[in-house]
Coordinates of C-alpha atoms in Angstrom, one line a residue:
M1 CA 0.0 0.0 0.0
R2 CA 2.8 2.4 1.0
D3 CA 4.7 1.5 -2.1
D4 CA 1.7 2.3 -4.3
M5 CA 1.4 5.7 -2.6
I6 CA 5.0 6.5 -3.2
A7 CA 4.7 5.4 -6.8
R8 CA 1.7 7.7 -7.3
K9 CA 3.5 10.6 -5.8
F10 CA 6.5 10.0 -8.0
D11 CA 4.3 9.8 -11.1
K12 CA 2.6 13.1 -10.2
L13 CA 6.0 14.8 -9.5
E14 CA 7.5 13.4 -12.7
K15 CA 4.6 14.8 -14.8
Y16 CA 5.4 18.3 -13.4
V17 CA 9.0 17.8 -14.3
F18 CA 8.1 16.9 -17.8
L19 CA 5.8 19.9 -18.1
T20 CA 8.5 22.1 -16.7
V21 CA 10.9 21.0 -19.5
I22 CA 8.2 21.8 -22.0
A23 CA 7.7 25.2 -20.5
I24 CA 11.4 26.0 -20.7
S25 CA 11.4 25.0 -24.4
L26 CA 8.7 27.6 -25.0
L27 CA 10.8 30.5 -23.8
P28 CA 12.4 31.4 -27.2
V29 CA 8.9 31.8 -28.6
L30 CA 7.3 33.5 -25.6
T31 CA 10.0 36.1 -25.1
N32 CA 9.9 37.4 -28.7
T33 CA 7.3 39.0 -31.0
F34 CA 7.9 36.6 -34.0
L35 CA 9.7 33.3 -34.4
P36 CA 11.8 34.5 -37.4
T37 CA 12.6 31.6 -39.7
M38 CA 13.5 31.4 -43.4
D39 CA 10.0 30.6 -44.6
G40 CA 7.9 31.7 -41.6
A41 CA 7.2 35.2 -42.9
A42 CA 6.1 33.8 -46.3
H43 CA 3.6 31.5 -44.5
L44 CA 2.2 34.4 -42.5
Y45 CA 1.9 36.6 -45.6
N46 CA 0.2 34.0 -47.7
S47 CA -2.2 33.1 -44.9
N48 CA -3.2 36.8 -44.9
L49 CA -3.6 36.6 -48.7
I50 CA -5.8 33.5 -48.3
N51 CA -8.2 35.6 -46.2
A52 CA -8.1 38.5 -48.6
L53 CA -8.9 36.2 -51.5
L54 CA -11.7 34.5 -49.7
F55 CA -13.4 37.3 -47.8
E56 CA -12.4 40.6 -49.4
N57 CA -13.4 42.2 -52.6
N58 CA -9.9 43.5 -53.3
P59 CA -9.2 44.0 -57.1
Q60 CA -5.5 44.6 -56.6
I61 CA -5.0 41.3 -54.6
H62 CA -7.1 39.3 -57.1
E63 CA -5.2 40.8 -60.0
F64 CA -1.9 39.3 -58.7
F65 CA -3.0 36.2 -56.7
V66 CA -5.4 33.3 -56.9
L67 CA -6.1 30.4 -54.7
N68 CA -4.7 27.1 -55.9
Q69 CA -7.6 25.0 -57.1
E70 CA -5.6 21.7 -56.7
P71 CA -6.0 20.1 -53.3
V72 CA -2.3 20.2 -52.6
P73 CA -0.5 19.3 -49.4
N74 CA 1.0 22.1 -47.3
W75 CA -2.4 23.4 -46.4
I76 CA -2.7 22.7 -42.6
G77 CA -0.2 25.3 -41.3
H78 CA -1.6 27.9 -43.6
F79 CA -5.2 27.0 -42.7
I80 CA -4.4 27.4 -38.9
L81 CA -2.6 30.7 -39.4
A82 CA -5.4 32.0 -41.7
V83 CA -8.2 31.2 -39.2
F84 CA -6.5 32.9 -36.3
N85 CA -5.3 35.8 -38.4
L86 CA -9.0 36.6 -39.1
F87 CA -9.4 38.1 -35.6
L88 CA -5.8 38.2 -34.2
P89 CA -2.6 39.9 -35.2
S90 CA -0.3 37.7 -37.3
F91 CA 2.4 37.4 -34.6
V92 CA -0.3 36.0 -32.2
A93 CA -1.5 33.6 -34.8
E94 CA 2.0 32.4 -35.4
K95 CA 2.5 32.0 -31.6
I96 CA -0.6 29.8 -31.3
L97 CA 0.6 27.5 -34.1
V98 CA 4.2 27.3 -32.9
L99 CA 3.3 26.9 -29.2
F100 CA 0.8 24.2 -30.2
Y101 CA 3.5 22.3 -32.0
L102 CA 6.1 22.7 -29.2
I103 CA 3.7 21.5 -26.6
A104 CA 2.0 18.7 -28.6
F105 CA 5.2 17.3 -30.1
P106 CA 6.7 16.0 -26.9
L107 CA 3.3 15.0 -25.4
S108 CA 2.3 13.0 -28.5
F109 CA 5.7 11.3 -28.5
R110 CA 5.4 10.5 -24.9
A111 CA 1.9 9.1 -25.4
L112 CA 3.2 6.9 -28.2
L113 CA 6.0 5.5 -26.0
K114 CA 3.5 4.8 -23.2
T115 CA 1.4 2.8 -25.6
I116 CA 4.4 0.8 -26.9
H117 CA 6.2 0.2 -23.6
P118 CA 4.5 1.5 -20.5
E119 CA 7.4 0.5 -18.2
N120 CA 9.9 2.7 -20.0
Y121 CA 8.1 5.7 -21.4
V122 CA 8.7 8.0 -18.5
V123 CA 12.5 8.2 -18.9
F124 CA 12.9 7.8 -22.6
S125 CA 10.2 10.5 -23.4
Y126 CA 12.8 13.2 -22.3
L127 CA 15.0 12.2 -25.2
I128 CA 12.7 13.9 -27.7
F129 CA 13.3 17.5 -26.5
P130 CA 16.4 18.3 -28.6
F131 CA 14.5 17.3 -31.7
S132 CA 11.6 19.8 -31.1
Y133 CA 13.7 22.7 -32.4
S134 CA 14.9 20.8 -35.4
F135 CA 16.7 22.5 -38.3
L136 CA 13.6 22.1 -40.5
F137 CA 11.3 23.6 -37.8
L138 CA 13.6 26.7 -37.5
L139 CA 13.6 27.0 -41.2
G140 CA 9.9 27.5 -41.0
F141 CA 8.8 24.1 -42.3
Y142 CA 5.7 24.2 -40.2
N143 CA 3.7 21.8 -42.3
F144 CA 6.4 19.2 -42.1
S145 CA 6.6 19.7 -38.3
I146 CA 2.8 19.3 -37.9
A147 CA 3.0 16.2 -40.1
L148 CA 5.5 14.7 -37.7
L149 CA 3.1 15.3 -34.8
L150 CA 0.3 13.6 -36.8
L151 CA 2.6 10.7 -37.5
F152 CA 3.0 10.1 -33.7
I153 CA -0.7 10.5 -33.1
T154 CA -1.8 8.2 -36.0
L155 CA 0.7 5.5 -35.1
N156 CA -0.4 5.6 -31.5
Y157 CA -4.0 5.3 -32.6
W158 CA -3.2 2.4 -34.9
I159 CA -1.3 0.4 -32.3
K160 CA -4.0 0.9 -29.7
N161 CA -6.9 -0.1 -32.0
E162 CA -5.4 -2.4 -34.6
D163 CA -7.4 -5.4 -33.3
H164 CA -10.6 -3.4 -33.3
L165 CA -10.5 -1.4 -36.5
F166 CA -13.6 -2.7 -38.2
S167 CA -16.0 -0.3 -36.7
K168 CA -17.2 2.8 -38.7
K169 CA -15.8 5.0 -35.9
N170 CA -12.3 3.7 -36.1
I171 CA -12.3 3.8 -39.9
F172 CA -13.5 7.4 -39.9
V173 CA -10.8 8.4 -37.3
L174 CA -8.1 6.7 -39.4
F175 CA -9.5 8.5 -42.5
L176 CA -9.4 11.8 -40.7
L177 CA -5.8 11.3 -39.4
T178 CA -4.4 10.1 -42.7
T179 CA -6.1 12.9 -44.6
L180 CA -4.8 15.5 -42.2
T181 CA -1.3 14.0 -42.6
Y182 CA -1.6 14.2 -46.4
F183 CA -2.6 17.9 -46.2
S184 CA 0.3 18.5 -43.8
H185 CA 3.1 16.9 -45.8
I186 CA 3.2 14.4 -48.6
F187 CA 6.5 12.9 -47.5
I188 CA 5.4 12.1 -44.0
F189 CA 2.1 10.7 -45.4
G190 CA 4.0 8.2 -47.5
L191 CA 6.2 7.2 -44.5
L192 CA 3.1 6.8 -42.3
L193 CA 1.6 4.2 -44.7
F194 CA 5.0 2.5 -44.9
F195 CA 5.3 2.4 -41.1
I196 CA 1.8 0.9 -40.7
G197 CA 2.5 -1.6 -43.5
V198 CA 5.7 -2.8 -41.8
H199 CA 3.8 -3.0 -38.4
I200 CA 1.1 -5.2 -40.0
V201 CA 3.7 -7.6 -41.3
T202 CA 5.6 -7.6 -38.1
K203 CA 2.5 -8.4 -36.0
A204 CA 1.8 -11.3 -38.4
V205 CA 5.4 -12.6 -38.0
M206 CA 5.0 -12.3 -34.2
T207 CA 1.9 -14.4 -34.4
L208 CA 3.7 -17.1 -36.4
V209 CA 6.7 -17.1 -34.1
D210 CA 4.4 -17.6 -31.1
N211 CA 2.1 -20.3 -32.7
Y212 CA 3.8 -21.7 -35.8
P213 CA 2.4 -23.6 -37.7
L214 CA -1.0 -23.3 -36.1
Q215 CA -1.6 -19.6 -37.0
V216 CA -0.4 -19.4 -40.6
K217 CA -3.9 -18.9 -42.1
E218 CA -4.9 -16.5 -39.3
A219 CA -1.8 -14.4 -39.8
G220 CA -2.4 -14.2 -43.5
K221 CA -6.0 -13.2 -43.0
S222 CA -5.0 -10.6 -40.5
V223 CA -2.5 -9.0 -42.9
L224 CA -5.2 -8.9 -45.7
K225 CA -7.9 -7.4 -43.4
K226 CA -5.6 -4.8 -41.8
S227 CA -4.2 -3.8 -45.2
G228 CA -7.7 -3.4 -46.5
I229 CA -8.6 -1.1 -43.6
V230 CA -5.6 1.0 -44.3
L231 CA -6.4 1.3 -48.0
L232 CA -10.0 2.1 -47.2
S233 CA -9.1 4.7 -44.6
A234 CA -6.5 6.3 -46.8
F235 CA -8.4 5.9 -50.1
V236 CA -9.1 9.6 -50.6
P237 CA -5.6 10.9 -49.8
L238 CA -4.1 8.1 -52.0
L239 CA -6.2 9.4 -54.9
L240 CA -5.0 12.9 -54.2
L241 CA -1.4 11.6 -54.0
L242 CA -1.8 9.9 -57.4
N243 CA -3.2 13.1 -58.9
Y244 CA -0.4 15.2 -57.4
F245 CA 2.3 13.2 -59.1
L246 CA 0.4 12.7 -62.4
S247 CA -0.2 16.4 -62.8
R248 CA 3.5 17.3 -62.5
D249 CA 6.5 17.0 -64.7
T250 CA 9.2 14.5 -64.1
P251 CA 11.6 15.8 -61.4
G252 CA 14.8 17.3 -62.5
N253 CA 18.4 16.2 -61.8
A254 CA 18.9 14.4 -58.5
N255 CA 21.5 15.7 -56.2
F256 CA 23.2 13.2 -54.0
L257 CA 25.5 14.0 -51.1
E258 CA 28.8 12.4 -50.5
Y259 CA 28.8 9.4 -48.1
S260 CA 31.5 11.1 -46.0
E261 CA 29.2 14.1 -45.6
L262 CA 26.2 12.0 -44.7
I263 CA 28.2 10.1 -42.1
K264 CA 29.5 13.4 -40.6
W265 CA 25.9 14.7 -40.5
L266 CA 24.9 11.6 -38.4
K267 CA 27.8 12.1 -36.0
E268 CA 26.8 15.7 -35.5
I269 CA 23.0 15.0 -35.7
R270 CA 22.8 17.6 -38.4
P271 CA 18.9 17.6 -38.4
I272 CA 19.0 19.6 -35.1
I273 CA 21.9 22.0 -36.0
V274 CA 20.5 25.4 -37.1
Y275 CA 22.5 28.5 -36.7
D276 CA 26.1 27.8 -35.8
F277 CA 27.7 24.4 -36.7
V278 CA 30.7 24.7 -34.4
F279 CA 28.8 25.8 -31.3
E280 CA 25.8 23.6 -31.7
A281 CA 27.8 20.5 -32.7
T282 CA 29.6 20.7 -29.3
Y283 CA 26.3 19.6 -27.8
T284 CA 24.7 17.6 -30.6
K285 CA 27.7 15.3 -30.7
K286 CA 27.2 14.5 -27.0
I287 CA 23.6 13.6 -27.7
F288 CA 24.8 11.3 -30.5
Y289 CA 27.2 9.6 -28.2
V290 CA 24.5 9.0 -25.6
L291 CA 22.1 7.5 -28.2
M292 CA 24.9 5.3 -29.7
A293 CA 25.9 4.1 -26.3
M294 CA 22.3 3.2 -25.5
T295 CA 22.1 1.4 -28.9
V296 CA 25.2 -0.6 -28.4
V297 CA 24.3 -1.7 -24.9
S298 CA 20.7 -2.6 -26.0
L299 CA 22.0 -4.7 -28.8
Y300 CA 24.5 -6.4 -26.6
L301 CA 21.9 -7.2 -23.9
Q302 CA 19.5 -8.4 -26.5
I303 CA 22.0 -10.7 -28.3
T304 CA 23.4 -12.1 -25.1
G305 CA 19.9 -12.6 -23.6
R306 CA 18.7 -14.4 -26.7
F307 CA 21.7 -16.5 -27.6
F308 CA 23.7 -17.1 -24.4
S309 CA 21.0 -17.4 -21.7
R310 CA 20.1 -20.8 -20.3
G311 CA 17.2 -22.4 -22.1
N312 CA 15.2 -21.0 -25.0
P313 CA 12.9 -18.0 -24.8
S314 CA 9.2 -19.0 -24.5
P315 CA 7.1 -18.6 -27.7
S316 CA 5.5 -15.5 -26.2
A317 CA 8.9 -14.0 -25.4
K318 CA 10.1 -14.6 -28.9
G319 CA 7.0 -12.8 -30.3
K320 CA 7.7 -9.8 -28.1
I321 CA 11.3 -9.7 -29.3
V322 CA 10.1 -9.6 -32.9
L323 CA 7.6 -6.8 -32.1
S324 CA 10.1 -4.7 -30.2
N325 CA 12.5 -4.9 -33.1
F326 CA 9.8 -3.5 -35.4
W327 CA 11.1 0.0 -34.5
L328 CA 14.7 -1.1 -35.1
I329 CA 13.6 -2.3 -38.6
L330 CA 12.0 1.2 -39.2
A331 CA 15.1 3.0 -37.9
L332 CA 17.4 0.9 -40.2
S333 CA 15.0 1.6 -43.1
M334 CA 15.3 5.3 -42.5
L335 CA 19.1 4.9 -42.4
L336 CA 19.0 3.0 -45.7
F337 CA 16.8 5.7 -47.3
Y338 CA 19.2 8.3 -45.9
F339 CA 22.1 6.9 -47.8
V340 CA 20.3 5.8 -50.9
L341 CA 17.9 8.6 -51.8
P342 CA 19.0 11.9 -53.3
D343 CA 19.0 15.0 -51.1
S344 CA 17.0 16.8 -53.7
D345 CA 15.5 16.1 -57.1
G346 CA 14.6 19.6 -58.4
T347 CA 11.3 19.8 -56.5
A348 CA 11.8 18.2 -53.1
G349 CA 14.7 19.3 -50.9
F350 CA 16.4 18.6 -47.6
V351 CA 15.5 14.9 -48.0
S352 CA 18.6 13.7 -46.2
V353 CA 17.9 16.0 -43.2
R354 CA 14.3 14.8 -43.1
L355 CA 15.4 11.1 -43.1
G356 CA 18.2 11.8 -40.6
L357 CA 15.7 13.4 -38.2
L358 CA 13.3 10.4 -38.6
F359 CA 16.1 7.9 -38.1
F360 CA 17.0 9.4 -34.7
I361 CA 13.4 9.7 -33.6
V362 CA 12.5 6.1 -34.5
L363 CA 15.8 5.0 -32.9
I364 CA 14.7 6.6 -29.6
I365 CA 11.3 4.8 -29.9
W366 CA 13.2 1.5 -30.3
L367 CA 15.4 2.2 -27.3
S368 CA 12.3 2.7 -25.2
T369 CA 11.4 -0.9 -25.8
Q370 CA 14.7 -2.2 -24.5
R371 CA 15.6 -3.1 -20.9
L372 CA 18.6 -0.9 -20.1
P373 CA 20.1 -0.5 -16.6
K374 CA 18.2 2.3 -14.9
W375 CA 21.3 4.2 -13.7
F376 CA 22.7 4.1 -17.3
T377 CA 19.5 5.4 -18.8
I378 CA 19.0 8.2 -16.3
L379 CA 22.6 9.3 -16.7
G380 CA 22.2 9.4 -20.5
V381 CA 18.9 11.4 -20.2
L382 CA 20.5 13.9 -17.9
V383 CA 23.3 14.5 -20.4
V384 CA 20.8 15.0 -23.2
L385 CA 18.7 17.4 -21.1
Y386 CA 21.8 19.4 -20.2
C387 CA 22.7 19.7 -23.9
N388 CA 19.1 20.6 -24.7
L389 CA 19.1 23.4 -22.1
R390 CA 22.3 24.9 -23.5
L391 CA 20.9 24.8 -27.0
T392 CA 17.6 26.4 -25.9
V393 CA 19.5 29.2 -24.3
Y394 CA 21.5 29.7 -27.4
Y395 CA 18.4 29.6 -29.7
S396 CA 16.8 32.3 -27.5
S397 CA 19.7 34.7 -28.1
V398 CA 19.8 34.1 -31.8
I399 CA 16.0 34.4 -32.2
R400 CA 16.0 37.6 -30.2
D401 CA 18.4 39.2 -32.7
L402 CA 16.4 37.9 -35.7
D403 CA 13.2 39.1 -34.1
N404 CA 14.6 42.7 -33.9
V405 CA 15.0 42.6 -37.7
A406 CA 11.6 41.0 -38.2
V407 CA 9.9 43.7 -36.1
E408 CA 11.6 46.4 -38.1
C409 CA 10.3 44.9 -41.3
Y410 CA 6.8 44.5 -39.8
E411 CA 6.7 48.1 -38.4
M412 CA 7.7 49.5 -41.8
S413 CA 4.4 48.4 -43.2
E414 CA 2.8 51.3 -41.3
K415 CA 4.3 53.6 -43.9
I416 CA 2.8 51.6 -46.8
A417 CA -0.7 52.4 -48.1
P418 CA -3.0 49.4 -48.3
N419 CA -3.1 47.5 -51.6
S420 CA 0.2 48.9 -52.8
V421 CA 2.7 47.0 -55.0
V422 CA 6.0 46.6 -53.2
L423 CA 9.3 45.4 -54.6
P424 CA 11.7 44.0 -51.9
L425 CA 15.4 44.1 -52.4
N426 CA 17.5 41.8 -50.1
Y427 CA 21.0 43.0 -49.4
S428 CA 21.2 41.3 -46.0
D429 CA 24.1 38.9 -45.3
N430 CA 21.9 36.7 -43.2
W431 CA 21.0 33.5 -45.0
L432 CA 17.8 33.2 -43.0
A433 CA 16.4 36.5 -44.3
P434 CA 15.5 36.1 -48.0
H435 CA 11.7 36.2 -47.2
F436 CA 11.8 38.7 -44.3
S437 CA 10.2 41.3 -46.6
N438 CA 7.0 39.3 -46.4
Y439 CA 6.5 40.6 -42.8
L440 CA 5.3 43.8 -44.5
G441 CA 2.1 42.1 -45.6
V442 CA 1.2 39.8 -42.7
D443 CA -1.5 42.1 -41.4
K444 CA -2.1 44.5 -44.3
P445 CA -3.3 43.8 -47.9
M446 CA -0.5 44.5 -50.3
V447 CA 1.3 42.9 -53.3
I448 CA 4.8 41.9 -52.4
L449 CA 6.6 40.9 -55.6
E450 CA 8.8 38.3 -53.8
N451 CA 6.6 35.3 -53.0
Y452 CA 8.4 32.0 -53.5
E453 CA 5.3 30.0 -52.5
C454 CA 3.3 31.3 -55.4
A455 CA 5.8 30.0 -57.9
T456 CA 6.0 26.4 -56.7
G457 CA 2.4 25.2 -57.3
Y458 CA 2.3 23.1 -54.1
F459 CA 1.1 25.8 -51.7
P460 CA -2.4 27.3 -51.3
V461 CA -1.7 30.6 -53.2
K462 CA -0.5 31.0 -56.7
W463 CA 0.3 33.9 -59.0
N464 CA -2.7 34.9 -61.2
E465 CA -0.7 34.5 -64.4
A466 CA -3.6 35.5 -66.6
K467 CA -4.1 39.0 -65.1
I468 CA -0.7 40.1 -63.7
P469 CA 0.3 43.4 -65.4
A470 CA 3.8 44.5 -66.4
T471 CA 5.3 45.8 -63.2
L472 CA 7.9 48.5 -63.6
L473 CA 10.6 50.0 -61.4
G474 CA 10.0 53.6 -62.3
T475 CA 9.7 53.0 -66.1
T476 CA 12.1 50.0 -66.2
P477 CA 11.0 46.3 -66.6
P478 CA 12.9 43.5 -64.7
E479 CA 14.4 42.2 -67.9
Q480 CA 16.9 45.1 -67.9
Y481 CA 18.4 44.1 -64.6
S482 CA 20.9 41.2 -64.6
C483 CA 21.1 41.1 -60.7
L484 CA 17.3 41.5 -60.0
E485 CA 14.1 39.9 -60.9
W486 CA 10.5 40.3 -59.7
K487 CA 7.1 39.1 -60.8
S488 CA 5.9 40.8 -64.0
N489 CA 4.1 39.9 -67.2
A490 CA 6.1 41.4 -70.1
Q491 CA 3.3 40.5 -72.5
S492 CA 0.6 42.4 -70.7
S493 CA -0.6 45.7 -72.2
L494 CA -1.3 47.0 -68.7
K495 CA 1.7 48.8 -67.2
K496 CA 1.8 49.2 -63.4
P497 CA 4.6 51.1 -61.7
I498 CA 5.9 49.7 -58.4
D499 CA 4.6 51.9 -55.5
Y500 CA 7.2 51.1 -52.9
V501 CA 10.7 49.7 -52.8
F502 CA 11.7 48.0 -49.6
I503 CA 15.4 47.3 -48.9
L504 CA 16.6 44.9 -46.3
G505 CA 20.3 45.3 -45.5
D506 CA 22.9 47.7 -46.9
I507 CA 22.4 48.4 -50.6
D508 CA 25.7 50.3 -50.6
S509 CA 27.4 46.9 -50.0
G510 CA 26.6 46.1 -53.6
T511 CA 29.3 47.6 -55.8
D512 CA 28.4 46.0 -59.1
S513 CA 27.0 48.0 -62.1
C514 CA 23.6 46.5 -61.8
T515 CA 23.2 47.7 -58.2
A516 CA 24.5 51.1 -59.3
S517 CA 21.8 51.2 -61.9
I518 CA 19.1 50.3 -59.3
K519 CA 20.3 53.1 -57.0
E520 CA 20.2 55.5 -59.9
N521 CA 16.6 54.5 -60.7
L522 CA 15.6 54.9 -57.0
E523 CA 17.1 58.4 -56.9
Q524 CA 15.2 59.4 -60.0
N525 CA 11.8 57.9 -59.4
Y526 CA 11.5 57.2 -55.6
S527 CA 11.9 59.1 -52.4
L528 CA 13.3 57.6 -49.1
I529 CA 10.4 57.9 -46.6
S530 CA 11.7 55.7 -43.8
K531 CA 15.0 54.2 -42.6
T532 CA 15.9 52.0 -39.6
E533 CA 19.1 50.1 -38.7
N534 CA 18.3 47.3 -41.1
C535 CA 15.6 48.6 -43.5
Q536 CA 14.9 51.3 -45.9
L537 CA 11.6 52.2 -47.6
F538 CA 11.2 54.2 -50.8
K539 CA 8.0 55.6 -52.2
R540 CA 7.3 56.4 -55.9
K541 CA 7.4 60.1 -56.7
T542 CA 4.1 61.5 -58.0

């Protein structure tokens, strides 16, 4: 009785510890206005455009932009931002999305571990924290990050209910989860189906190991029935996936990374290095060594327990060994894909980083199914949490500096009249800042002529190619500048001069003849109306 009371008190205390670690991880977001990322400003701007296209009769916006009629992935993050941006400032909408992810990501991972191995989930769930602020998340890949969250939730639901999937309710829930995953990110959707497929086969093998040859037919039937449920539940997103690939051209040249580079990335855990390779690798390498030490000890204990223990494992024990190693099979699959698949193919990018991230996450799930010495596990977790704390503090300082620039851009929009056409010029030396100009339009309707999402065809907003006019810098079209390009339709009879020119960084750092020509144009046709430490805004002379 007393032991039960102590255990309950420990469980309650441990939950508060876990929540405290989550709270600490939120500080970089809570202590700044924006979470400045490479693509985050573009997501906010296009979410504002979605609302303008849907709910406002705004000829200028409709002239340049149109909603993508194809049900493409990458909708979920934009949808959430657009909904909250209807009645909240953009920076609050972003905070809601980002905080939701940073809270739900570790909690959903912890819930998955609890389902898989209730005895080990408490300690091993702390290992996920360094992977919350991944390289991809801090690049602004919000849809991919949400898809990872949905991957945990869907796998958890599948494992809990796989033997009771034949009700309409369960099929509907699976349909909803797989569809949401598709509309979050196509890559994770494909991996979700792959994971579930491997799990179905693994459970069948476990059944055969436990009861061979009595359960051969039952195992076969189970595989067919469960596969049928998956196909039925994912039928709609699978059709959308087929349409997505059939409606696109063959990808371009594949770009493969050197094996030496890929191995180096694994040792450094490149998927969680963002701003400074040297500083961050000091801590990410320690995390790598902890995970590898746990892996080696787990394999050693498993091999010696299976092959050198007295007697043979019982049938049931053999089945459990097979099922626990399902996660090892997935981790090795991610590692194989990591070395075999190209890093990019002309359309998809950062493939190696995505697969590396998934490898480490799945490896942690597998480790949670192993019986490691408690002292060894706790020591490893403490090292990982220390490294995570140091990285979080460092992220806070970098994000604070980036936020200062983002706020400057955002506040510059007060000087811009609604529905204006703005040409951004990026002279910043910060590699994360190419889309910071989009902060101008996150809360005000305007046409910003730098919008990478509109050109891809796999985001919710596209350029309205049929109506875009010829946009001119003063009286000069973009074709006359070798160092500059912006969205314009040279064939259009409608000429529209650019209303404002926004400069991020120091234009005087450009000493080439093209930049000199731009400066001359600005001097002749535009007036400087606002200047801050990092930004300048010019307005067309009337």
